[in-house]
Amino acid sequence: MDTNRKLTDITDKKPRTTSYKYSFRLNEEQNIRFKELLCKSVLEHNRSRFIVKRIFSEEFVVVKRDPSKVQFVARLNDFYFQFQKLANNCAPVKAI
């Protein structure tokens, strides 16, 4: 009976890469600025990825969302679906 099995043999997982963890503190002004930058970025759900991209000056995209455009697109979709319903209702009449 072999009791010296490796963990990778049992789970068939690749070994983990080395990672390092850092922590830092911000004062009130810095925290407000950090949150503003985080909200402007696309990566607002992933703080650690945002911080890494900022530290190493990697490019990240800022997307500004306009609520009026979202409402317009929703109404446009509703309008489209009304035409689709009308076409579906007229199709059996055409067949006659």
mmCIF file of C-alpha atoms in Angstrom:
data_model
loop_
_atom_site.group_PDB
_atom_site.id
_atom_site.type_symbol
_atom_site.label_atom_id
_atom_site.label_comp_id
_atom_site.label_asym_id
_atom_site.label_seq_id
_atom_site.Cartn_x
_atom_site.Cartn_y
_atom_site.Cartn_z
ATOM 1 C CA MET A 1 0.000 0.000 0.000
ATOM 2 C CA ASP A 2 1.496 3.314 -1.119
ATOM 3 C CA THR A 3 0.878 6.128 1.366
ATOM 4 C CA ASN A 4 3.278 8.595 -0.286
ATOM 5 C CA ARG A 5 0.936 9.717 -3.072
ATOM 6 C CA LYS A 6 1.179 13.295 -4.251
ATOM 7 C CA LEU A 7 -1.840 15.569 -4.049
ATOM 8 C CA THR A 8 -1.619 16.322 -7.767
ATOM 9 C CA ASP A 9 -1.957 12.612 -8.537
ATOM 10 C CA ILE A 10 -5.224 12.398 -6.605
ATOM 11 C CA THR A 11 -6.952 15.532 -7.845
ATOM 12 C CA ASP A 12 -5.345 15.853 -11.290
ATOM 13 C CA LYS A 13 -4.944 19.580 -10.738
ATOM 14 C CA LYS A 14 -2.000 21.512 -12.023
ATOM 15 C CA PRO A 15 0.248 22.943 -9.311
ATOM 16 C CA ARG A 16 -0.512 26.474 -8.188
ATOM 17 C CA THR A 17 1.608 29.369 -9.347
ATOM 18 C CA THR A 18 3.288 31.497 -6.739
ATOM 19 C CA SER A 19 1.355 34.592 -5.743
ATOM 20 C CA TYR A 20 2.061 37.381 -3.311
ATOM 21 C CA LYS A 21 -0.338 39.416 -1.238
ATOM 22 C CA TYR A 22 0.105 43.050 -0.265
ATOM 23 C CA SER A 23 -2.035 45.344 1.821
ATOM 24 C CA PHE A 24 -2.104 49.103 2.155
ATOM 25 C CA ARG A 25 -4.032 51.790 3.932
ATOM 26 C CA LEU A 26 -5.674 54.882 2.496
ATOM 27 C CA ASN A 27 -6.726 58.069 4.196
ATOM 28 C CA GLU A 28 -10.196 59.544 3.625
ATOM 29 C CA GLU A 29 -9.262 61.615 0.544
ATOM 30 C CA GLN A 30 -7.386 58.744 -1.079
ATOM 31 C CA ASN A 31 -10.246 56.358 -0.401
ATOM 32 C CA ILE A 32 -12.757 58.703 -2.035
ATOM 33 C CA ARG A 33 -10.504 59.096 -5.081
ATOM 34 C CA PHE A 34 -9.929 55.325 -5.245
ATOM 35 C CA LYS A 35 -13.679 54.647 -5.200
ATOM 36 C CA GLU A 36 -14.267 57.253 -7.920
ATOM 37 C CA LEU A 37 -11.631 55.653 -10.158
ATOM 38 C CA LEU A 38 -13.022 52.209 -9.434
ATOM 39 C CA CYS A 39 -16.562 53.294 -10.344
ATOM 40 C CA LYS A 40 -15.363 54.845 -13.615
ATOM 41 C CA SER A 41 -13.601 51.656 -14.658
ATOM 42 C CA VAL A 42 -15.082 48.531 -16.194
ATOM 43 C CA LEU A 43 -13.419 46.443 -13.493
ATOM 44 C CA GLU A 44 -15.491 47.753 -10.604
ATOM 45 C CA HIS A 45 -16.470 44.212 -9.604
ATOM 46 C CA ASN A 46 -12.806 43.135 -9.446
ATOM 47 C CA ARG A 47 -10.829 45.478 -7.209
ATOM 48 C CA SER A 48 -7.613 43.479 -7.195
ATOM 49 C CA ARG A 49 -7.431 43.358 -11.006
ATOM 50 C CA PHE A 50 -8.105 47.117 -11.131
ATOM 51 C CA ILE A 51 -5.282 47.823 -8.676
ATOM 52 C CA VAL A 52 -2.809 45.640 -10.570
ATOM 53 C CA LYS A 53 -3.657 47.321 -13.871
ATOM 54 C CA ARG A 54 -3.218 50.766 -12.325
ATOM 55 C CA ILE A 55 0.106 49.910 -10.667
ATOM 56 C CA PHE A 56 1.657 48.463 -13.805
ATOM 57 C CA SER A 57 0.093 51.080 -16.098
ATOM 58 C CA GLU A 58 -1.772 48.503 -18.134
ATOM 59 C CA GLU A 59 -4.503 49.848 -20.322
ATOM 60 C CA PHE A 60 -8.035 49.597 -19.026
ATOM 61 C CA VAL A 61 -11.268 50.787 -20.545
ATOM 62 C CA VAL A 62 -13.676 53.231 -18.943
ATOM 63 C CA VAL A 63 -17.278 52.800 -19.973
ATOM 64 C CA LYS A 64 -19.770 55.489 -19.076
ATOM 65 C CA ARG A 65 -23.352 54.312 -18.841
ATOM 66 C CA ASP A 66 -26.135 56.689 -19.721
ATOM 67 C CA PRO A 67 -29.439 55.655 -18.123
ATOM 68 C CA SER A 68 -31.488 57.468 -20.761
ATOM 69 C CA LYS A 69 -29.923 55.310 -23.487
ATOM 70 C CA VAL A 70 -30.759 52.166 -21.550
ATOM 71 C CA GLN A 71 -34.393 53.262 -21.303
ATOM 72 C CA PHE A 72 -34.441 54.126 -25.008
ATOM 73 C CA VAL A 73 -33.110 50.698 -25.979
ATOM 74 C CA ALA A 74 -35.666 48.999 -23.711
ATOM 75 C CA ARG A 75 -38.533 50.922 -25.322
ATOM 76 C CA LEU A 76 -37.147 50.217 -28.786
ATOM 77 C CA ASN A 77 -37.056 46.498 -27.982
ATOM 78 C CA ASP A 78 -40.659 46.629 -26.771
ATOM 79 C CA PHE A 79 -41.654 48.388 -29.998
ATOM 80 C CA TYR A 80 -39.852 45.732 -32.053
ATOM 81 C CA PHE A 81 -41.591 42.913 -30.169
ATOM 82 C CA GLN A 82 -44.981 44.532 -30.809
ATOM 83 C CA PHE A 83 -44.252 44.448 -34.564
ATOM 84 C CA GLN A 84 -43.105 40.834 -34.219
ATOM 85 C CA LYS A 85 -46.386 39.907 -32.505
ATOM 86 C CA LEU A 86 -48.330 41.655 -35.258
ATOM 87 C CA ALA A 87 -46.409 39.749 -37.928
ATOM 88 C CA ASN A 88 -46.999 36.451 -36.126
ATOM 89 C CA ASN A 89 -50.732 37.182 -35.913
ATOM 90 C CA CYS A 90 -50.921 38.150 -39.605
ATOM 91 C CA ALA A 91 -49.068 35.087 -40.867
ATOM 92 C CA PRO A 92 -52.068 32.700 -40.560
ATOM 93 C CA VAL A 93 -54.315 35.254 -42.322
ATOM 94 C CA LYS A 94 -51.852 35.401 -45.253
ATOM 95 C CA ALA A 95 -51.946 31.621 -45.588
ATOM 96 C CA ILE A 96 -55.695 31.653 -46.308
#
